[in-house]
Coordinates of C-alpha atoms in Angstrom, one line a residue:
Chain A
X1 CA -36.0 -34.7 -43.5
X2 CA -32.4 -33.9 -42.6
X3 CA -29.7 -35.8 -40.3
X4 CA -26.7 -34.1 -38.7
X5 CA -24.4 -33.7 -35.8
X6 CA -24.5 -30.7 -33.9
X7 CA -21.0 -29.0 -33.2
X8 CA -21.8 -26.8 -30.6
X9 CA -20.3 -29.1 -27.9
X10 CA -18.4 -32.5 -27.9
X11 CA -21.2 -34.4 -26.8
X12 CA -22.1 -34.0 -30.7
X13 CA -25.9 -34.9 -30.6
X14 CA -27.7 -36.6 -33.8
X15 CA -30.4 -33.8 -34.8
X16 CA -32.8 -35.0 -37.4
X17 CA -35.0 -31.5 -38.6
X18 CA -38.4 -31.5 -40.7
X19 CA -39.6 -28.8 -42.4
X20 CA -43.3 -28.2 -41.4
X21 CA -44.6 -25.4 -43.4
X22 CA -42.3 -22.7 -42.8
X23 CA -41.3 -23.8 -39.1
X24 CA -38.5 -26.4 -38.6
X25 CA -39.0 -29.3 -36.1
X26 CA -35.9 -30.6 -34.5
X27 CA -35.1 -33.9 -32.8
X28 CA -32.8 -35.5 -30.8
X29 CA -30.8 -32.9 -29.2
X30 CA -30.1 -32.4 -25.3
X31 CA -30.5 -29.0 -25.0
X32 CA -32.0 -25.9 -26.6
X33 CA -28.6 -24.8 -28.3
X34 CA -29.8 -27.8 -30.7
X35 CA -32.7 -26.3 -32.5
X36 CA -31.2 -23.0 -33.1
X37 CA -28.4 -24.9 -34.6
X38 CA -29.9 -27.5 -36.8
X39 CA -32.1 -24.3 -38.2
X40 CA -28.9 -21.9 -38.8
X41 CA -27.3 -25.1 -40.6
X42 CA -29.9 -25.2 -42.8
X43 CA -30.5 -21.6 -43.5
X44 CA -27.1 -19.8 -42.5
X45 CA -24.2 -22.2 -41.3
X46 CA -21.6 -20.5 -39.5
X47 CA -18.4 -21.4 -37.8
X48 CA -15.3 -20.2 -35.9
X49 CA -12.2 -20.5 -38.1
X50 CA -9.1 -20.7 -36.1
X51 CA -5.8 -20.6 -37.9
X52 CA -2.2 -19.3 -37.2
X53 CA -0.7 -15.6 -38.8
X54 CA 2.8 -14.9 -39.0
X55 CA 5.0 -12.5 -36.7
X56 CA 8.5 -11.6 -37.2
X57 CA 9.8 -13.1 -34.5
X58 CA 11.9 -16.0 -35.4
X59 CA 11.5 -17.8 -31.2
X60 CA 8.0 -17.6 -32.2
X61 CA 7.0 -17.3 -35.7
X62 CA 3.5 -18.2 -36.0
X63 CA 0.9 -16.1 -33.6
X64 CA -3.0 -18.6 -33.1
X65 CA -5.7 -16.9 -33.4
X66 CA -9.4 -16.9 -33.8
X67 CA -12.7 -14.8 -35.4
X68 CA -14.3 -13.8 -32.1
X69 CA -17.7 -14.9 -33.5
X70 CA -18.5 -17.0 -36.3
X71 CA -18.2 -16.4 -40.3
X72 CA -20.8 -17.8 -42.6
X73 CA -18.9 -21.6 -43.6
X74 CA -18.8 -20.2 -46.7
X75 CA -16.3 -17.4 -46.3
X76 CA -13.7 -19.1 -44.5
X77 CA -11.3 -19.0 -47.5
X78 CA -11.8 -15.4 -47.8
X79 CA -11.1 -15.5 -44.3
X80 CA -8.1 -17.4 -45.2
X81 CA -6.7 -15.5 -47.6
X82 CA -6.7 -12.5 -46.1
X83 CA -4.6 -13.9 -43.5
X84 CA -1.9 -14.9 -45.7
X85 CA -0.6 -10.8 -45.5
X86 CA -0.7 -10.1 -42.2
X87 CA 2.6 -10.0 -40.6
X88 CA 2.2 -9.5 -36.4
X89 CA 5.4 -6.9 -35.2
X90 CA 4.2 -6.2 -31.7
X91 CA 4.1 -8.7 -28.8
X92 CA 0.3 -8.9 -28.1
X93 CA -2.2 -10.5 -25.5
X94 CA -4.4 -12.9 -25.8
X95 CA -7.8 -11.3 -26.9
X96 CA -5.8 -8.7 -28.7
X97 CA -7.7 -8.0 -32.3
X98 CA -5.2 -8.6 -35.1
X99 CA -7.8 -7.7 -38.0
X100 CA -11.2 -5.7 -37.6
X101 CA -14.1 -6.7 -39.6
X102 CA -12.4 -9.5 -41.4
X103 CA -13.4 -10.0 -45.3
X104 CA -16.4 -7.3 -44.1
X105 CA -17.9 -10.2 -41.9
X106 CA -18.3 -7.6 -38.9
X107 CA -16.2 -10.4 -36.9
X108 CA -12.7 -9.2 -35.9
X109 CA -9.3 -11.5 -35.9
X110 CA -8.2 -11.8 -32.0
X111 CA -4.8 -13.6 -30.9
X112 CA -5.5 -16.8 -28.5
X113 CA -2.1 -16.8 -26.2
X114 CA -0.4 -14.1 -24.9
X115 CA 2.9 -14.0 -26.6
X116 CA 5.2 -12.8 -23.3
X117 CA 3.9 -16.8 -22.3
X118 CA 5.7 -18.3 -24.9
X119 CA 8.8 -15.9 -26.0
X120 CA 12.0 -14.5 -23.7
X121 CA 13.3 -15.9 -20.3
X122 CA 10.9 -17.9 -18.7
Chain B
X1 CA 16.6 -23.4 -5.4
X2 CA 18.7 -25.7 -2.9
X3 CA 19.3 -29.1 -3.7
X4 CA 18.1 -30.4 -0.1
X5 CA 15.0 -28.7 -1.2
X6 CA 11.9 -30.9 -0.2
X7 CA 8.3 -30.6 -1.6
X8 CA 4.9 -32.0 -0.2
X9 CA 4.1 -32.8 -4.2
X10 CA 6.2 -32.6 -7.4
X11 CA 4.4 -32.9 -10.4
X12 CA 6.1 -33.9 -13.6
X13 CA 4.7 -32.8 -16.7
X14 CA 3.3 -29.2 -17.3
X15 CA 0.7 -30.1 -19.8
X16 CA -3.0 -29.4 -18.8
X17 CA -3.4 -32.4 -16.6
X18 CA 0.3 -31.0 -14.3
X19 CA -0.7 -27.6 -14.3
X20 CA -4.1 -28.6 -13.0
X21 CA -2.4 -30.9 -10.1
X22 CA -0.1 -28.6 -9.0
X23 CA -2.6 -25.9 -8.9
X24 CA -4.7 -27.8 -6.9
X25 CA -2.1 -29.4 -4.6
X26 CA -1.1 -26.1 -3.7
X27 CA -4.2 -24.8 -3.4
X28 CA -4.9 -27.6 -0.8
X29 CA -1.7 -25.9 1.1
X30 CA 0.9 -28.1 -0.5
X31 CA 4.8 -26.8 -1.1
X32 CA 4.4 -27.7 -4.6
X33 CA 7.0 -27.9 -7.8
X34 CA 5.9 -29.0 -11.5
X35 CA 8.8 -30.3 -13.5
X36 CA 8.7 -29.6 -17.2
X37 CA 11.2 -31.1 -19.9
X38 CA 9.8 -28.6 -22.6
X39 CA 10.8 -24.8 -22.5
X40 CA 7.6 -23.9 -21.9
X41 CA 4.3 -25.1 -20.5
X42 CA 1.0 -26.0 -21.8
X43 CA 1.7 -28.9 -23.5
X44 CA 0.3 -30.3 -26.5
X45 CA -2.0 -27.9 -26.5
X46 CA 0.4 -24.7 -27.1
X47 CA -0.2 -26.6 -31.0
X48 CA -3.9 -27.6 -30.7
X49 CA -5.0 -24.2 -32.1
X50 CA -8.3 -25.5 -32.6
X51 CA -12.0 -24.2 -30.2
X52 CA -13.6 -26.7 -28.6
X53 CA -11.5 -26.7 -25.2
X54 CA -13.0 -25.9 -22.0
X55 CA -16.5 -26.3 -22.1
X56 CA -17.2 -28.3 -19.1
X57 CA -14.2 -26.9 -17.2
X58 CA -15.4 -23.1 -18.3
X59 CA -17.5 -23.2 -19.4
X60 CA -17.1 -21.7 -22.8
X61 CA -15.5 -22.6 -25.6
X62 CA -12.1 -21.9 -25.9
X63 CA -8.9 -22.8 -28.3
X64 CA -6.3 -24.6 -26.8
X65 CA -4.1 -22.0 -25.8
X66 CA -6.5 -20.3 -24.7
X67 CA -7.2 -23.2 -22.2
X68 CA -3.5 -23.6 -21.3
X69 CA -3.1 -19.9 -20.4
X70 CA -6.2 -20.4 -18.1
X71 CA -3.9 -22.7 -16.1
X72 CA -0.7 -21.1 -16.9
X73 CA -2.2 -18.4 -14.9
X74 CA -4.2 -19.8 -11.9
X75 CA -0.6 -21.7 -11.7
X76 CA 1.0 -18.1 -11.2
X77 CA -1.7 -16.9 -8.6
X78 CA -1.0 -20.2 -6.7
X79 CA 3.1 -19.2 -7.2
X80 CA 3.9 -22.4 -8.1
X81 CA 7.5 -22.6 -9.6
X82 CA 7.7 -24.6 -12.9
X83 CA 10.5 -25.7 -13.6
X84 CA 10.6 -26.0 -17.3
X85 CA 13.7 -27.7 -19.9
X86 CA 13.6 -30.0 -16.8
X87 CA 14.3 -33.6 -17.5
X88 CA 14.2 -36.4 -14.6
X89 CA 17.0 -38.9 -14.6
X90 CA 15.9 -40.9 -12.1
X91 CA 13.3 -41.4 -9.1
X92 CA 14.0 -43.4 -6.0
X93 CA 11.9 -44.2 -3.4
X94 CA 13.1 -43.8 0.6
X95 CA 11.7 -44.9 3.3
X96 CA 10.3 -40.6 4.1
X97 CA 9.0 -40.2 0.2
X98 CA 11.0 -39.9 -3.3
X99 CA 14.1 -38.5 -4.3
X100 CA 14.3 -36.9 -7.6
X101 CA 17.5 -36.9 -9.8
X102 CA 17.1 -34.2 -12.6
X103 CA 19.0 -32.4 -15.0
X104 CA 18.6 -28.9 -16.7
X105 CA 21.3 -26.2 -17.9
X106 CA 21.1 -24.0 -15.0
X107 CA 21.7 -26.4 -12.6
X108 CA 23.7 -29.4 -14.3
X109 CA 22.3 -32.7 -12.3
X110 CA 20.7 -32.2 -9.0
X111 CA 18.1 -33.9 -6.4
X112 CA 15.3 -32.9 -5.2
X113 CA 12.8 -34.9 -2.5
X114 CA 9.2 -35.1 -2.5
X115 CA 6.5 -36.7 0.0
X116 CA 4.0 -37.5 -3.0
X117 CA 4.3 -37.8 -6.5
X118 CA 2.2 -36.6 -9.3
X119 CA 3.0 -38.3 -12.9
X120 CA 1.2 -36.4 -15.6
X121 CA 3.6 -37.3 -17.9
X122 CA 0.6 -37.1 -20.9
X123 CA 0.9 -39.6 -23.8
X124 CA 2.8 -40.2 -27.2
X125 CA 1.8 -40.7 -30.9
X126 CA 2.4 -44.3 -31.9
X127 CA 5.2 -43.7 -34.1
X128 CA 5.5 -44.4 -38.1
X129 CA 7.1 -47.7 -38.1
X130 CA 5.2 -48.7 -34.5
X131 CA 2.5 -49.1 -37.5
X132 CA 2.7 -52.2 -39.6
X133 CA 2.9 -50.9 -43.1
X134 CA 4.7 -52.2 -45.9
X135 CA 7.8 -50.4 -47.8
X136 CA 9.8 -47.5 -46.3
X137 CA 9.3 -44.4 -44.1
X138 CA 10.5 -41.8 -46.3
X139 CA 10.0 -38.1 -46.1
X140 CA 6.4 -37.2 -46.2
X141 CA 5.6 -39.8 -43.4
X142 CA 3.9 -37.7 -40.1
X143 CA 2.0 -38.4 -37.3
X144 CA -0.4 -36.3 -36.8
X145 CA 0.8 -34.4 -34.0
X146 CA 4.4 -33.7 -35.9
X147 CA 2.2 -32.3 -38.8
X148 CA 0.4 -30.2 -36.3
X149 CA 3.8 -29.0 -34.9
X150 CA 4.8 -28.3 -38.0
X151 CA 1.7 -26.3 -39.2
X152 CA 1.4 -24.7 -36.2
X153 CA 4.1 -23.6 -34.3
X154 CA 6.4 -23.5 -37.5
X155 CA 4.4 -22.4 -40.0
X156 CA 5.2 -24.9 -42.5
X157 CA 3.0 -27.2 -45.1
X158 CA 4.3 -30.5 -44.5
X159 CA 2.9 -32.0 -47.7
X160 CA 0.7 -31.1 -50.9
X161 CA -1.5 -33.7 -51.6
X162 CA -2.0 -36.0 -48.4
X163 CA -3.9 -38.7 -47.3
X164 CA -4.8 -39.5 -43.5
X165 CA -4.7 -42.8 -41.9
X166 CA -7.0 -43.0 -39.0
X167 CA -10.2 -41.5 -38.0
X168 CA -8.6 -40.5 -34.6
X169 CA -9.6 -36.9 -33.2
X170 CA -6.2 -35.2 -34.0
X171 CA -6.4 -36.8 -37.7
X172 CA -9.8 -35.3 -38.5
X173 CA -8.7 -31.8 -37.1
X174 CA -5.8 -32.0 -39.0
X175 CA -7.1 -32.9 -42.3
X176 CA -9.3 -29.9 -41.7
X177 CA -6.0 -27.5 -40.8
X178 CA -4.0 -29.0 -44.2
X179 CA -7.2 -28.4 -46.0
X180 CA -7.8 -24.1 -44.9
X181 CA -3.9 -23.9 -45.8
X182 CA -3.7 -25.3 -49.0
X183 CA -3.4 -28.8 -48.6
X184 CA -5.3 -31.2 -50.8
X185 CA -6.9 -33.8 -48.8
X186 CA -7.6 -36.8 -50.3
X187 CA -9.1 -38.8 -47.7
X188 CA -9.4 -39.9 -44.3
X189 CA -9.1 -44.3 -43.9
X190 CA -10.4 -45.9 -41.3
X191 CA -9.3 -49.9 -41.0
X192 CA -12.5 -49.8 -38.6
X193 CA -15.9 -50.2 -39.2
X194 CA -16.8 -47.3 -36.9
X195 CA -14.9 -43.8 -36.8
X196 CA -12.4 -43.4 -33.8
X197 CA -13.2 -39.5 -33.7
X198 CA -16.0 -38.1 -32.0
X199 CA -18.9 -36.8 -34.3
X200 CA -18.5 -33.5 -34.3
X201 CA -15.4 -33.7 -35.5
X202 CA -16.6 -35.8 -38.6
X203 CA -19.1 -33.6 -39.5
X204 CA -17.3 -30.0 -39.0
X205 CA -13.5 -31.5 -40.0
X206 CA -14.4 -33.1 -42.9
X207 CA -18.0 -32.7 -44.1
X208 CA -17.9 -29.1 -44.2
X209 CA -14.9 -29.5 -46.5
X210 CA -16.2 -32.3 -48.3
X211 CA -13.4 -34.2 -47.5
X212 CA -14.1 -38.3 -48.0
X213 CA -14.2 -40.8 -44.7
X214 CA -13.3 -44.3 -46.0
X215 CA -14.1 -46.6 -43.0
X216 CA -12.9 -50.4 -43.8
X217 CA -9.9 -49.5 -45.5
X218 CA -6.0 -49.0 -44.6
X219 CA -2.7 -48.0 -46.3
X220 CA -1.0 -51.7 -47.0
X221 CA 2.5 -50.0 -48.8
X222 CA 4.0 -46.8 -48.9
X223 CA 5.8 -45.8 -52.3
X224 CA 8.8 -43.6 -52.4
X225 CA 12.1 -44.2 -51.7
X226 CA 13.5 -40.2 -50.8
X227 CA 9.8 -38.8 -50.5
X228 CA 6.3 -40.5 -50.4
X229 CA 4.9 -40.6 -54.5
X230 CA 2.0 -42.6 -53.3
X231 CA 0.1 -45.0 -50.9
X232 CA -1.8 -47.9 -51.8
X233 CA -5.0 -48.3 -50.1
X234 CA -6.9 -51.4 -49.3
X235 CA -10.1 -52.9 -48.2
X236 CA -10.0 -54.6 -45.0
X237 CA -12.4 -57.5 -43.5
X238 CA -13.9 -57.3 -40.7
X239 CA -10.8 -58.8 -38.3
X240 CA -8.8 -55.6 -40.1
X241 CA -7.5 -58.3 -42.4
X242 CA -6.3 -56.2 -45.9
X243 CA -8.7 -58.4 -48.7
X244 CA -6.7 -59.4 -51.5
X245 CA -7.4 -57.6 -55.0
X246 CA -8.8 -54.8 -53.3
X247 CA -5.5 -52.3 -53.7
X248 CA -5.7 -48.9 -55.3
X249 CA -2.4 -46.6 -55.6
X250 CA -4.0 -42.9 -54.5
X251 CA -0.9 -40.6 -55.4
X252 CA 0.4 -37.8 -52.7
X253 CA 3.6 -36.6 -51.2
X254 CA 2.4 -37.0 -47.6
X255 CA 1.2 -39.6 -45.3
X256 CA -0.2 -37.8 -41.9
X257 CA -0.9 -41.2 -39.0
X258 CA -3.4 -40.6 -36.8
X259 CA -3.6 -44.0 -35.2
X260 CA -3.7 -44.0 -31.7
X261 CA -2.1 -42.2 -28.3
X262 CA 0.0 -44.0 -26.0
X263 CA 0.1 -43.2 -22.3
X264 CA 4.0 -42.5 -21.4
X265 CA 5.0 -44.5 -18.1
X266 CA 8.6 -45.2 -18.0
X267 CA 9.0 -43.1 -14.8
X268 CA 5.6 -45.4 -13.5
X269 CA 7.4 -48.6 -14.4
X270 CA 11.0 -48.1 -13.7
X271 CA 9.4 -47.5 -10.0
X272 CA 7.7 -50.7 -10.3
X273 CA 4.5 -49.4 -10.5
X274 CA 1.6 -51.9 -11.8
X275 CA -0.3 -51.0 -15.2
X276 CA -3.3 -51.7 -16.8
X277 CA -3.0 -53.5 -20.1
X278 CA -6.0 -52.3 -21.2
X279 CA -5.3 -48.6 -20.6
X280 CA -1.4 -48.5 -20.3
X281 CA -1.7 -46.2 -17.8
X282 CA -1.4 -47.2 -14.1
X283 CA -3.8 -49.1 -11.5
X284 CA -5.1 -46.5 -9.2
X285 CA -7.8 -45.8 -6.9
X286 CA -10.4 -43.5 -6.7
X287 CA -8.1 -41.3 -5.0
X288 CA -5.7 -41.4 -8.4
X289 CA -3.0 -43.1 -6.0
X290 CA -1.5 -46.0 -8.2
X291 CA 0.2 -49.3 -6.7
X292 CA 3.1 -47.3 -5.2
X293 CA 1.9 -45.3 -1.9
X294 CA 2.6 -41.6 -2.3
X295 CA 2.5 -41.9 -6.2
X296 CA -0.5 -40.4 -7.8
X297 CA -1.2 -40.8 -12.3
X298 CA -3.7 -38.4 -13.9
X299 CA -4.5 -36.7 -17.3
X300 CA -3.4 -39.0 -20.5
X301 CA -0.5 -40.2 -18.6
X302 CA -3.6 -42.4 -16.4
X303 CA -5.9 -43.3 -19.7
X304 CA -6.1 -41.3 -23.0
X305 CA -9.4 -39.0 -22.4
X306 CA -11.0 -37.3 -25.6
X307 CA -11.6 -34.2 -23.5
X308 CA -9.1 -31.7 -22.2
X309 CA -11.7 -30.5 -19.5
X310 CA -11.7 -34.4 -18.2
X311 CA -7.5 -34.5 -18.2
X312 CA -7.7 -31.3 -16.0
X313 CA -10.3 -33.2 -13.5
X314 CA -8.3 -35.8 -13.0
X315 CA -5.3 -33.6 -12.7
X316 CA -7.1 -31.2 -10.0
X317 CA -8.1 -34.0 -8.0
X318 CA -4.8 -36.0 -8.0
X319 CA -3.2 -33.1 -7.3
X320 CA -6.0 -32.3 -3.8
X321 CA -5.2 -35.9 -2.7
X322 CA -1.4 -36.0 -2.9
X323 CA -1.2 -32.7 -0.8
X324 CA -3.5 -34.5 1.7
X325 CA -1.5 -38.0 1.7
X326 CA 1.3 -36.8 4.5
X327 CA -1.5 -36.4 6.6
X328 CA -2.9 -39.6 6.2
X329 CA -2.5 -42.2 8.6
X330 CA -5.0 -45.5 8.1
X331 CA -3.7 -48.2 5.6
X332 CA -5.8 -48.8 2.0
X333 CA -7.8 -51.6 1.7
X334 CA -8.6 -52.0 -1.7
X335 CA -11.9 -53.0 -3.6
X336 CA -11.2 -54.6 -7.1
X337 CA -14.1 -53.0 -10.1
X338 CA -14.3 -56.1 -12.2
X339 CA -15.8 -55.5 -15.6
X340 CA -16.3 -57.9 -18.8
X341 CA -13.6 -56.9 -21.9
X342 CA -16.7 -58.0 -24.0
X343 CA -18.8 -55.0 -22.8
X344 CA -16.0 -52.6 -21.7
X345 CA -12.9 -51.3 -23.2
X346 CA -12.1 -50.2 -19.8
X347 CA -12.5 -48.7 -16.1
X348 CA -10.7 -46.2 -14.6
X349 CA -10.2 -46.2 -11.3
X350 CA -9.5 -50.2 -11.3
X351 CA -10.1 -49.9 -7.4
X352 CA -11.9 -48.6 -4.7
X353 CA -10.0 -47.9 -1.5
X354 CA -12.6 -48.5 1.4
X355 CA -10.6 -47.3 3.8
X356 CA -10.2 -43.5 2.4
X357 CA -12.3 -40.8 4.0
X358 CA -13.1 -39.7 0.2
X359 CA -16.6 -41.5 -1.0
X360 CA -17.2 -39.4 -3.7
X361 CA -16.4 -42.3 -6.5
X362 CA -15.8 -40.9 -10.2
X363 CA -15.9 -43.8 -12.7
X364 CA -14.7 -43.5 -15.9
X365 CA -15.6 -46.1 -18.7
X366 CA -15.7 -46.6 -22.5
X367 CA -17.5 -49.1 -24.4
X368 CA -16.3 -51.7 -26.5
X369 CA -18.5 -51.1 -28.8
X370 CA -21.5 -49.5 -29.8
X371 CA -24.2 -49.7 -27.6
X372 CA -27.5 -48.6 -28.1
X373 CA -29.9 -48.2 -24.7
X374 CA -27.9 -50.7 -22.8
X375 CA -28.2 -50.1 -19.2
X376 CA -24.9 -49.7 -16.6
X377 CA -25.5 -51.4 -12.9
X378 CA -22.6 -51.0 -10.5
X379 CA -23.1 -54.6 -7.9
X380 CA -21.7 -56.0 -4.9
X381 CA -22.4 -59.4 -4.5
X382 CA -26.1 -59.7 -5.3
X383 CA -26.8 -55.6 -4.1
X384 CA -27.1 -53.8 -7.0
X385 CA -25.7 -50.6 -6.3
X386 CA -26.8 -47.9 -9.1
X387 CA -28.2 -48.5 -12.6
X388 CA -28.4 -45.6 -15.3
X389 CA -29.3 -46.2 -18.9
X390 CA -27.5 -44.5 -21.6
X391 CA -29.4 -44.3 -25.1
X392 CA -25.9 -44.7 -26.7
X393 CA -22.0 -45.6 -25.8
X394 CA -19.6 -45.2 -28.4
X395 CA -16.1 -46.3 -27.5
X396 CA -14.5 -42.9 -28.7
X397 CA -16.5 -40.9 -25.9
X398 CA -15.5 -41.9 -22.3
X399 CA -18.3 -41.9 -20.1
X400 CA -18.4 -41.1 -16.9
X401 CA -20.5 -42.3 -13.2
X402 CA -20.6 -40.8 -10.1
X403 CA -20.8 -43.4 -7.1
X404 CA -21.6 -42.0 -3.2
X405 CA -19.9 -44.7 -1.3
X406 CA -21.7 -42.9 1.8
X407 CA -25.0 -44.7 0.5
X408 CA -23.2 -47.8 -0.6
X409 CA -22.2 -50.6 2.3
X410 CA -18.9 -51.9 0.7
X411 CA -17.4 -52.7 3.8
X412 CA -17.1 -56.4 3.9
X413 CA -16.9 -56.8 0.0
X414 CA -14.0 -57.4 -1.3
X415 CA -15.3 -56.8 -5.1
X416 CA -17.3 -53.9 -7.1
X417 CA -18.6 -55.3 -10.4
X418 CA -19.6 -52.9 -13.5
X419 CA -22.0 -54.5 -16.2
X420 CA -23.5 -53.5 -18.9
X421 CA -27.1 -54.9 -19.4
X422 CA -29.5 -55.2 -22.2
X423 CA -32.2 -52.0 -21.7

């Protein structure tokens, strides 16, 4: 038997999971994003990394953005890493991808604000 | 813009609780302004990078500036002017609404009048020395929310080796951020016996990272004269008393405080308006109209909410009912909510108005502690008005109620009462 808090919304609901055979019985969540969460976590676990890259321009020097799905939890340094070398030179939107297929995850790299919001005359 | 200019509702503050007001107030068919000191809006969360925004409100899960340009942009459609490096001098009231003193570089100081107010004036960070600590405050010393800024928006690593002080939302996410850049963590401390971040945020901030929650325990001394070399930690009884004996010196180069969010009313209280000790925020009905007719509170500003989707509520709604207060002619007649400070931290609103055509009653509570399958009654006088069980309240996660005063006969009482019972 297993405890954990399910991430998939801020009501953060305590799951408890048994294995039974080769099913997995979950308890305790609200809804049915739950289940397919406690069994992920304990097969796959996967999660959204958000994190900043740098641009080259100095009013706004550091451009958010996200993996527009999630990365197995134990990638994210890859993720990271890769990162660390991209340098943004155009102004972009949000939902722009930055970086296809990041660290060969399939998941692409997308900007989260569109920089015209945040740079020039407003 | 002319400095005889005169608005239904100006909103100060542009963060998501302002651009959700004036949205709505203009969407109601207010002429509607939002005032912003910063150069641009969004607020706090322009640096809260992080997913998790948005669920309720759009549902789907968005980062935060994701979620600001949501409202950055429905604030557009509307053509709402904001008027951003903004700062208010001074607010008066007149006998026809509230005249605005301001200042910006475009303008130098001018005036500007308004029929209703919105405040969404958000909250601050309790500061470094707000927090009793012994020894200096030397370099390496952030709140959570400067680290954040710095991370960020800037894109530099405020410390090396760091530990976090408080279990509050922004400290978790943050030790989480420090960690993916480079950052050792070395723990989160917690003078509580309970963590003051929500669960999630335990388990994908710091268990996923395997960084260490230390609940009981505090920083007594900071050590470093130029920059912090290290922190001592200590055990703390259950009255958040440091126990003698118990220190430990943990060395690091930063100290990131994540201890606690105070509303910001000093536009609220230079008008005389009455506040809450228990939230800091103002007294308002369920209209978001505080003590002073015409002046509205919402988003942080009102009571520190742990959701973003919940500040925008508050802000959409203040924002509907200050658009409709020039048209309103009957007096208030306010209701007190009483509550016990054993079973609640607090209520929000702290008053019914009978008399208002709206009888669609939000309440917003927390718990003082943690309560397992207590149940929550609403009565008036020996009427018990609505019961719900909830199979656990924890103080970090604001609940919420939903009253129809339409069924309720409230009339003649002069007094709601909340209570928590025993399941």
């Amino acid at each position: 038997m297993k405890t954990m808090t399910c991430i998939i919304c801020p009501r953060g609901c305590s799951l408890t999971v048994e294995k039974e055979g080769a099913e997995y019985k979950v308890t305790g969540q609200m809804c049915k994003r739950g289940k397919e969460f406690a069994v992920n976590e304990l097969t796959n676990p996967t999660r959204s990394v958000t994190t900043t890259v740098r641009t080259v321009f100095t009013e706004f020097p550091r451009l958010p953005v996200k993996t527009d799905g999630e990365v197995p939890l134990g990638k994210i340094f890859d993720v990271m890493k890769e990162l660390d070398c991209i340098l943004v030179k155009d102004t972009v939107k949000s939902g722009d991808v930055i970086v296809e297929n990041i660290s060969n995850t399939g998941i692409n790299i997308v900007a989260t604000i569109s920089m015209s919001l945040m740079m020039g005359v407003s | 813009m002319k400095s005889s200019s005169t608005y239904d509702v100006i909103v100060l503050g542009a963060g998501p609780a302002g651009l959700a007001a004036g949205y709505a107030a203009s969407k109601a068919g207010a002429s509607t302004l939002i005032i912003e000191r910063e150069e641009r809006a969004g607020g706090i969360l322009k640096q809260c990078i992080h997913d998790g925004f948005g669920i309720i409100r759009f549902q789907q899960k968005l980062t935060g500036p994701e979620y600001a340009e949501r409202y950055i942009r429905l604030v557009e459609e509307q053509a709402v002017t904001v008027l951003t490096s903004t700062f208010v001098i001074k607010v008066n009231k007149k006998e026809d609404g509230f005249e605005l003193q301001l200042v910006n570089e475009k303008s130098g100081v001018f005036s500007l009048k308004a029929k209703a107010l919105v405040l969404a004036n958000g909250c601050r960070e309790r500061t470094s020395k707000q927090v009793f600590i012994h020894g200096a405050r030397p370099a390496g010393v952030y709140s959570a929310g400067t680290a954040q800024y710095f991370v960020n928006i800037m894109g530099y690593l405020p410390c090396k080796r760091c530990v976090i002080l408080g279990s509050g939302d922004i400290g978790l996410i943050m030790a989480r951020r420090l960690t993916l850049e480079g950052t050792e963590v070395v723990g989160v401390y917690e003078a509580k016996s309970t963590p003051s971040g929500l669960a999630r945020n335990i388990s994908q901030c710091l268990e996923d990272y395997n960084i260490p929650l230390h609940l009981s325990h505090t920083v007594t001394r900071i050590i470093g004269t130029d920059r912090v070399e290290a922190v001592e930690i200590s055990k703390v009884d259950e009255a958040m008393r440091p126990i003698a004996g118990t220190q430990q010196l943990v060395e690091c180069d930063g100290l990131i405080l994540s201890v606690g969010l105070i509303p910001e009313n000093e536009i609220a209280e230079d008008l005389g308006i009455k506040l809450d000790a228990s939230t800091k925020g103002p007294l308002v009905d369920q209209n978001f109209m505080t003590s002073m007719e015409g002046v509205f509170s919402c988003g942080n500003a009102l009571h520190v909410n742990d959701l973003v989707d919940y500040v925008s509520e508050s802000g959409e709604l203040a924002g509907e009912f200050a658009a409709a207060y020039g048209r309103r002619h009957s007096e208030r007649r306010l209701v007190d909510i009483g509550y016990s400070n054993k079973d609640f931290l607090y209520v929000v609103p702290q008053y019914i108005d009978a008399a208002s055509d709206n009888k669609n009653v939000v309440l917003y509570f927390r718990s003082r502690d943690v309560r397992y399958d207590a149940k929550v009654a609403i009565k008036c006088g020996n009427d018990k008005l609505h019961e719900k069980k909830h199979s656990v309240m924890r103080p970090p996660e604001m609940e919420k109620l939903e009253l129809d005063l339409n069924k309720l006969d409230i009339n003649g009482a002069n007094k709601l009462e909340i209570l928590m019972l025993e399941g």
